[in-house]
Coordinates of C-alpha atoms in Angstrom, one line a residue:
M1 CA -0.1 0.1 -0.4
S2 CA 1.5 3.3 -1.1
D3 CA -0.4 5.4 1.3
L4 CA 0.6 4.1 4.6
P5 CA 2.2 6.4 7.1
F6 CA 5.6 4.5 7.8
D7 CA 7.7 1.6 6.4
P8 CA 5.8 -1.5 7.0
S9 CA 9.5 -3.2 7.4
E10 CA 10.2 -1.3 10.1
V11 CA 7.3 -1.9 12.3
T12 CA 7.7 -5.6 11.3
T13 CA 11.5 -5.3 12.3
R14 CA 11.0 -4.3 15.8
L15 CA 8.1 -5.9 17.0
L16 CA 10.1 -9.3 16.4
H17 CA 12.9 -8.1 18.0
W18 CA 10.7 -7.4 20.8
Y19 CA 8.8 -10.6 20.1
G20 CA 12.2 -12.4 20.8
Q21 CA 12.7 -11.0 24.4
A22 CA 9.4 -11.0 25.2
G23 CA 7.4 -13.4 23.9
R24 CA 5.2 -15.8 25.9
S25 CA 5.3 -19.1 26.8
F26 CA 2.3 -21.3 26.2
P27 CA 2.1 -25.1 25.9
W28 CA 0.9 -24.4 22.1
R29 CA 4.1 -22.6 21.2
E30 CA 5.9 -25.7 22.0
T31 CA 4.6 -27.5 19.0
R32 CA 4.6 -27.1 15.1
D33 CA 1.8 -29.8 14.8
P34 CA -0.8 -28.5 12.7
Y35 CA -3.6 -30.0 14.8
R36 CA -2.5 -28.6 18.1
I37 CA -2.3 -25.2 16.7
W38 CA -5.7 -25.5 15.6
L39 CA -7.1 -26.8 18.3
S40 CA -5.8 -23.9 20.6
E41 CA -6.6 -20.8 18.2
I42 CA -10.2 -22.5 18.3
M43 CA -10.0 -22.6 22.1
L44 CA -8.6 -19.1 22.3
Q45 CA -11.6 -17.9 20.4
Q46 CA -13.9 -15.8 23.0
T47 CA -11.7 -17.3 26.0
G48 CA -8.5 -15.8 27.8
V49 CA -5.3 -17.9 27.9
I50 CA -5.4 -18.7 31.7
A51 CA -8.8 -20.2 31.1
V52 CA -7.8 -22.5 27.9
Q53 CA -4.8 -23.8 29.5
P54 CA -5.9 -27.0 31.2
Y55 CA -8.7 -27.5 29.0
Y56 CA -5.9 -27.7 25.9
R57 CA -3.8 -30.3 28.0
R58 CA -6.9 -32.3 29.1
F59 CA -8.3 -32.5 25.1
L60 CA -5.0 -33.5 23.9
E61 CA -4.8 -36.1 26.3
R62 CA -8.4 -37.4 25.3
F63 CA -7.4 -36.6 21.6
P64 CA -3.9 -36.8 20.6
T65 CA -4.7 -36.8 17.0
V66 CA -7.5 -35.3 14.6
V67 CA -7.9 -39.2 13.7
D68 CA -8.7 -39.6 17.7
L69 CA -11.3 -36.4 17.6
A70 CA -12.9 -37.6 14.6
G71 CA -13.9 -40.9 15.9
A72 CA -14.9 -39.9 19.0
P73 CA -18.7 -39.5 19.9
E74 CA -19.7 -35.7 19.8
E75 CA -21.3 -35.9 23.2
E76 CA -18.1 -37.1 24.3
V77 CA -16.3 -33.8 22.9
T78 CA -18.8 -31.6 24.2
D79 CA -18.9 -33.0 28.0
L80 CA -14.9 -32.5 27.6
W81 CA -15.5 -28.8 26.5
A82 CA -18.0 -27.8 29.0
G83 CA -17.3 -24.6 31.4
L84 CA -15.2 -23.3 28.1
G85 CA -18.7 -21.9 26.6
Y86 CA -19.4 -21.3 22.8
Y87 CA -20.2 -24.6 22.6
N88 CA -20.4 -24.6 18.4
R89 CA -16.5 -24.2 18.6
A90 CA -16.6 -27.8 19.7
R91 CA -19.3 -28.8 17.4
N92 CA -17.6 -27.2 14.7
L93 CA -13.9 -28.8 15.5
H94 CA -15.3 -32.2 15.9
A95 CA -17.0 -31.5 12.4
A96 CA -13.8 -30.6 11.1
A97 CA -12.0 -33.1 12.3
K98 CA -14.3 -35.9 10.4
Q99 CA -14.0 -33.6 7.1
V100 CA -10.1 -33.5 7.6
V101 CA -9.8 -37.3 7.7
A102 CA -12.3 -37.8 5.5
A103 CA -11.2 -35.4 2.3
H104 CA -7.6 -34.7 3.8
G105 CA -6.2 -38.4 4.9
G106 CA -6.1 -37.0 8.4
K107 CA -4.0 -33.9 7.6
L108 CA -4.8 -30.1 8.2
P109 CA -4.2 -28.8 4.8
A110 CA -1.8 -25.9 3.9
D111 CA -3.9 -23.9 1.8
L112 CA -6.3 -20.9 2.7
T113 CA -9.2 -22.1 1.1
A114 CA -9.4 -25.4 2.0
L115 CA -8.7 -24.1 5.3
M116 CA -11.4 -21.4 5.7
A117 CA -14.0 -25.0 4.0
L118 CA -13.5 -26.4 7.1
P119 CA -16.4 -25.7 9.9
G120 CA -15.5 -22.8 12.5
I121 CA -12.3 -21.7 10.5
G122 CA -12.8 -18.1 9.4
R123 CA -10.4 -16.2 7.2
S124 CA -8.0 -15.1 10.6
T125 CA -7.9 -18.6 12.1
A126 CA -7.4 -19.8 8.6
G127 CA -4.5 -17.1 8.4
A128 CA -3.1 -17.7 12.1
I129 CA -3.2 -21.9 11.0
L130 CA -1.3 -21.3 8.2
S131 CA 1.6 -18.7 9.5
I132 CA 2.4 -20.7 13.2
A133 CA 1.9 -24.0 11.7
F134 CA 3.1 -23.9 8.2
D135 CA 5.1 -21.0 8.6
R136 CA 3.4 -19.3 5.3
P137 CA 2.6 -15.7 5.4
A138 CA -1.0 -15.0 6.3
P139 CA -2.6 -11.8 7.2
I140 CA -4.7 -12.4 10.8
L141 CA -7.5 -9.9 12.2
D142 CA -8.3 -11.6 15.5
G143 CA -9.3 -9.0 18.4
N144 CA -5.9 -8.2 19.4
V145 CA -4.5 -7.6 16.5
R146 CA -7.7 -5.3 15.3
R147 CA -7.2 -3.4 18.6
V148 CA -3.2 -2.8 17.0
L149 CA -4.0 -1.9 13.7
C150 CA -7.0 0.7 14.3
R151 CA -4.3 2.6 17.0
L152 CA -1.3 2.2 14.5
F153 CA -3.3 3.6 11.8
A154 CA -5.6 6.0 13.8
L155 CA -8.5 4.2 12.2
Q156 CA -11.7 6.8 13.4
A157 CA -14.3 4.8 11.9
D158 CA -16.3 2.2 13.2
P159 CA -13.9 -0.7 13.0
R160 CA -16.5 -2.9 12.0
S161 CA -17.7 -1.7 9.3
T162 CA -17.3 -3.1 5.4
A163 CA -15.0 0.1 4.5
S164 CA -12.6 -0.7 7.8
E165 CA -12.5 -4.2 7.1
K166 CA -10.9 -3.7 3.9
K167 CA -8.6 -1.2 5.3
L168 CA -7.8 -3.5 8.3
W169 CA -7.1 -6.4 6.2
A170 CA -4.7 -4.3 3.9
W171 CA -2.8 -3.0 6.8
S172 CA -2.8 -6.8 8.5
E173 CA -1.4 -8.0 5.3
A174 CA 1.5 -5.3 4.6
L175 CA 2.7 -5.8 8.3
T176 CA 3.1 -9.8 7.6
S177 CA 6.6 -10.8 7.8
V178 CA 7.2 -13.3 4.6
E179 CA 10.5 -14.2 6.6
R180 CA 9.3 -14.9 9.7
P181 CA 5.4 -15.2 9.4
H182 CA 5.7 -18.1 12.8
D183 CA 7.0 -15.3 14.6
Y184 CA 5.3 -12.4 13.4
T185 CA 1.7 -13.6 14.0
Q186 CA 2.5 -14.4 17.5
A187 CA 4.7 -11.6 18.2
I188 CA 1.4 -8.9 16.8
M189 CA -0.8 -11.0 19.3
D190 CA 1.3 -10.7 22.0
L191 CA 1.8 -6.7 21.3
G192 CA -2.3 -6.5 21.7
A193 CA -2.5 -9.0 24.5
V194 CA 0.1 -7.6 26.7
I195 CA 1.1 -3.8 25.7
C196 CA -1.8 -2.6 23.4
I197 CA -4.5 -3.2 26.0
P198 CA -8.1 -1.9 25.3
R199 CA -8.3 0.3 28.1
T200 CA -5.0 1.6 29.4
P201 CA -2.6 0.9 26.7
R202 CA 1.4 0.6 27.7
C203 CA 2.8 2.8 25.6
D204 CA 5.8 3.8 26.8
E205 CA 6.6 0.0 27.0
C206 CA 5.5 -0.5 23.2
P207 CA 8.3 -1.3 21.0
V208 CA 6.0 0.2 18.0
E209 CA 4.9 3.5 19.8
P210 CA 7.5 5.9 17.5
F211 CA 4.9 4.5 14.4
C212 CA 1.4 4.7 16.1
E213 CA -0.7 7.3 14.7
A214 CA -3.4 7.3 17.5
R215 CA -0.1 7.8 19.7
R216 CA 1.2 10.8 18.2
L217 CA -2.7 12.1 17.7
G218 CA -3.5 11.9 21.9
L219 CA -6.0 9.1 20.5
E220 CA -4.8 5.7 21.9
Q221 CA -7.5 6.0 24.4
E222 CA -10.3 6.6 22.4
L223 CA -9.5 4.2 19.4
P224 CA -10.7 1.7 18.5
Q225 CA -13.7 3.7 18.2
K226 CA -16.5 1.9 20.4
R227 CA -19.7 0.4 19.0
P228 CA -23.3 1.0 20.0
K229 CA -24.3 -1.2 22.9
K230 CA -27.7 -3.3 21.9
S231 CA -30.4 -3.9 24.1
V232 CA -29.8 -7.7 25.4
P233 CA -33.5 -9.5 25.8
T234 CA -34.1 -10.8 29.2
R235 CA -35.5 -14.1 29.1
H236 CA -37.4 -16.0 31.8
Q237 CA -37.0 -19.8 32.8
V238 CA -37.8 -22.5 35.5
A239 CA -36.2 -25.3 36.3
L240 CA -37.1 -28.5 38.1
V241 CA -34.1 -29.8 40.9
I242 CA -35.7 -33.4 41.4
A243 CA -34.2 -35.5 44.2
W244 CA -34.7 -38.7 45.1
D245 CA -32.1 -39.9 48.2
D246 CA -28.4 -38.0 47.1
N247 CA -28.9 -37.9 43.9
V248 CA -30.8 -35.5 41.1
F249 CA -32.3 -35.8 37.9
V250 CA -30.6 -34.4 35.0
R251 CA -31.4 -34.6 31.0
R252 CA -29.0 -34.0 28.2
R253 CA -30.3 -31.0 25.6
P254 CA -30.7 -31.9 21.9
T255 CA -27.8 -32.4 20.2
D256 CA -28.6 -29.4 17.6
G257 CA -29.5 -25.7 18.7
M258 CA -28.2 -23.8 21.6
L259 CA -26.2 -25.6 24.4
A260 CA -26.8 -28.7 22.3
G261 CA -25.5 -31.9 24.2
L262 CA -25.1 -30.4 27.7
W263 CA -26.9 -31.6 30.4
E264 CA -29.5 -29.5 32.6
F265 CA -32.3 -29.5 35.0
P266 CA -35.6 -30.4 33.5
T267 CA -36.8 -26.2 32.1
L268 CA -39.3 -24.7 30.9
E269 CA -39.8 -21.2 29.4
V270 CA -41.6 -18.7 31.2
S271 CA -44.2 -17.5 28.4
K272 CA -44.8 -13.8 29.9
D273 CA -44.1 -12.1 33.0
G274 CA -46.4 -13.3 36.0
A275 CA -46.4 -17.1 34.5
Q276 CA -43.8 -18.5 36.7
A277 CA -46.3 -20.7 38.6
S278 CA -48.1 -22.0 35.6
A279 CA -44.8 -22.8 34.1
V280 CA -43.9 -24.6 37.3
Q281 CA -46.9 -26.4 36.8
A282 CA -46.8 -27.1 33.4
L283 CA -43.2 -28.5 34.1
C284 CA -44.2 -31.1 36.3
E285 CA -47.3 -32.1 34.7
S286 CA -45.2 -33.0 31.7
L287 CA -42.9 -35.1 34.1
C288 CA -45.9 -36.8 35.6
L289 CA -44.7 -35.4 39.2
G290 CA -47.3 -34.7 41.9
G291 CA -47.0 -32.3 45.2
K292 CA -46.0 -28.5 45.6
P293 CA -42.6 -27.7 44.6
A294 CA -40.3 -25.3 46.4
L295 CA -38.6 -22.7 45.4
L296 CA -34.7 -23.2 45.8
G297 CA -33.1 -20.0 44.5
Q298 CA -32.6 -17.8 41.8
V299 CA -29.7 -17.1 39.5
R300 CA -29.1 -14.7 36.7
H301 CA -26.8 -15.6 33.6
A302 CA -25.8 -13.9 30.7
Y303 CA -25.5 -15.5 27.3
S304 CA -24.1 -13.6 24.3
H305 CA -27.7 -12.4 22.8
F306 CA -29.7 -12.4 26.2
K307 CA -29.8 -12.6 29.7
L308 CA -31.5 -15.0 31.7
E309 CA -33.3 -14.9 34.7
L310 CA -33.4 -18.6 35.9
A311 CA -36.0 -19.8 38.8
L312 CA -34.9 -23.5 40.6
Y313 CA -38.1 -25.1 42.3
R314 CA -37.2 -28.5 44.4
V315 CA -39.2 -31.7 43.9
S316 CA -38.2 -34.4 46.5
L317 CA -38.8 -38.2 45.9
K318 CA -39.3 -41.1 47.6
A319 CA -38.5 -43.5 44.7
P320 CA -36.9 -42.9 41.5
F321 CA -38.3 -42.8 38.2
D322 CA -36.7 -44.4 35.3
A323 CA -33.9 -42.5 33.2
N324 CA -32.7 -43.7 29.8
E325 CA -29.3 -42.3 27.4
T326 CA -30.6 -38.7 27.6
A327 CA -31.9 -38.5 31.3
R328 CA -30.3 -39.7 34.3
W329 CA -29.6 -39.4 38.2
C330 CA -26.9 -37.9 39.3
P331 CA -25.0 -37.9 42.6
R332 CA -25.5 -35.0 44.1
G333 CA -21.9 -34.6 44.7
E334 CA -21.0 -35.7 40.8
L335 CA -23.2 -32.7 39.5
K336 CA -19.8 -29.9 39.2
N337 CA -17.8 -32.6 37.2
L338 CA -21.0 -33.2 34.7
S339 CA -20.9 -31.0 31.5
L340 CA -23.9 -28.6 32.6
H341 CA -24.4 -25.8 30.7
G342 CA -23.4 -22.0 32.5
A343 CA -26.9 -21.0 34.5
H344 CA -27.0 -24.3 35.8
K345 CA -23.8 -24.7 36.9
K346 CA -24.1 -21.4 38.3
A347 CA -26.8 -23.2 40.4
L348 CA -24.9 -25.8 42.4
P349 CA -24.3 -23.4 45.3
L350 CA -27.9 -23.3 46.0
L351 CA -28.2 -27.0 46.1
D352 CA -24.8 -27.3 48.8
C353 CA -26.8 -25.0 50.5
D354 CA -29.8 -27.5 50.6
S355 CA -30.7 -30.7 52.4
L356 CA -32.4 -31.6 49.3

């Protein structure tokens, strides 16, 4: 690009020198195995590195190769993912592994188009895999890199607009090192993660601060521009904590749709305000339960596109009813190890405080 405010090679050189001294150490940086690098990139979407590391290790212990992952039941994959959130990542990873085995002989392709044809892999993730695993120049544009570029080039526009996306990808490509793409990609990721951070960028420690247009203009605190927050609706649900002896009844959600394959207490949507009692009654009737459930407590949980207010009611039984492959009686002490989804896992302290 001829309109760049600086020589991109100078920025890249400084960034690589800094990375050689300050680059972070992670398990996925100790390998060039494309499968392991791909796994880390998927896990790190929407999730911090501290939370990811134990999941990454456990996942590889159970599925050390893409062939192992492809051959596993989806329920086992989502169970092992439980707690990381954004469960479509796990389902797409599993589907992509099957596709890699079927179409690519069990080896991740070293081609941008072929990578982007796999479920769950977009342009930025494909670029990260190409550069880190295969050492091939490919631009990336994850959240950290987007923030770095918005400040470095002083982008004073909505960073998610079509015009901004085009500029950001062009800038990313201009800066990407041809000689050391493996190191460069991780370097610019680290720069955004530890130096060019969202609220209080550490400009005095930044290796490319002399080239930063936002810094020159005094806009480093204002950029990237914030997008207007969308109003998030609140949904209401009721759930039954059905107890027999010291066991609790749980059932697995359908294998498609939101939170697919995860476990939960029997749950029903409350259709409108003030209808909680009728929802509880309807849920009891669907399970052929008598008696009057007692309110156990309430929890609030935020998902990406709505907030949930969940009321939990306790029902105690003298004898269990039959379970099956999609429903089971789980000892109360083992619930914390079950792949419950977020809202229901958040309700577990209510059970610990109750005699059931």
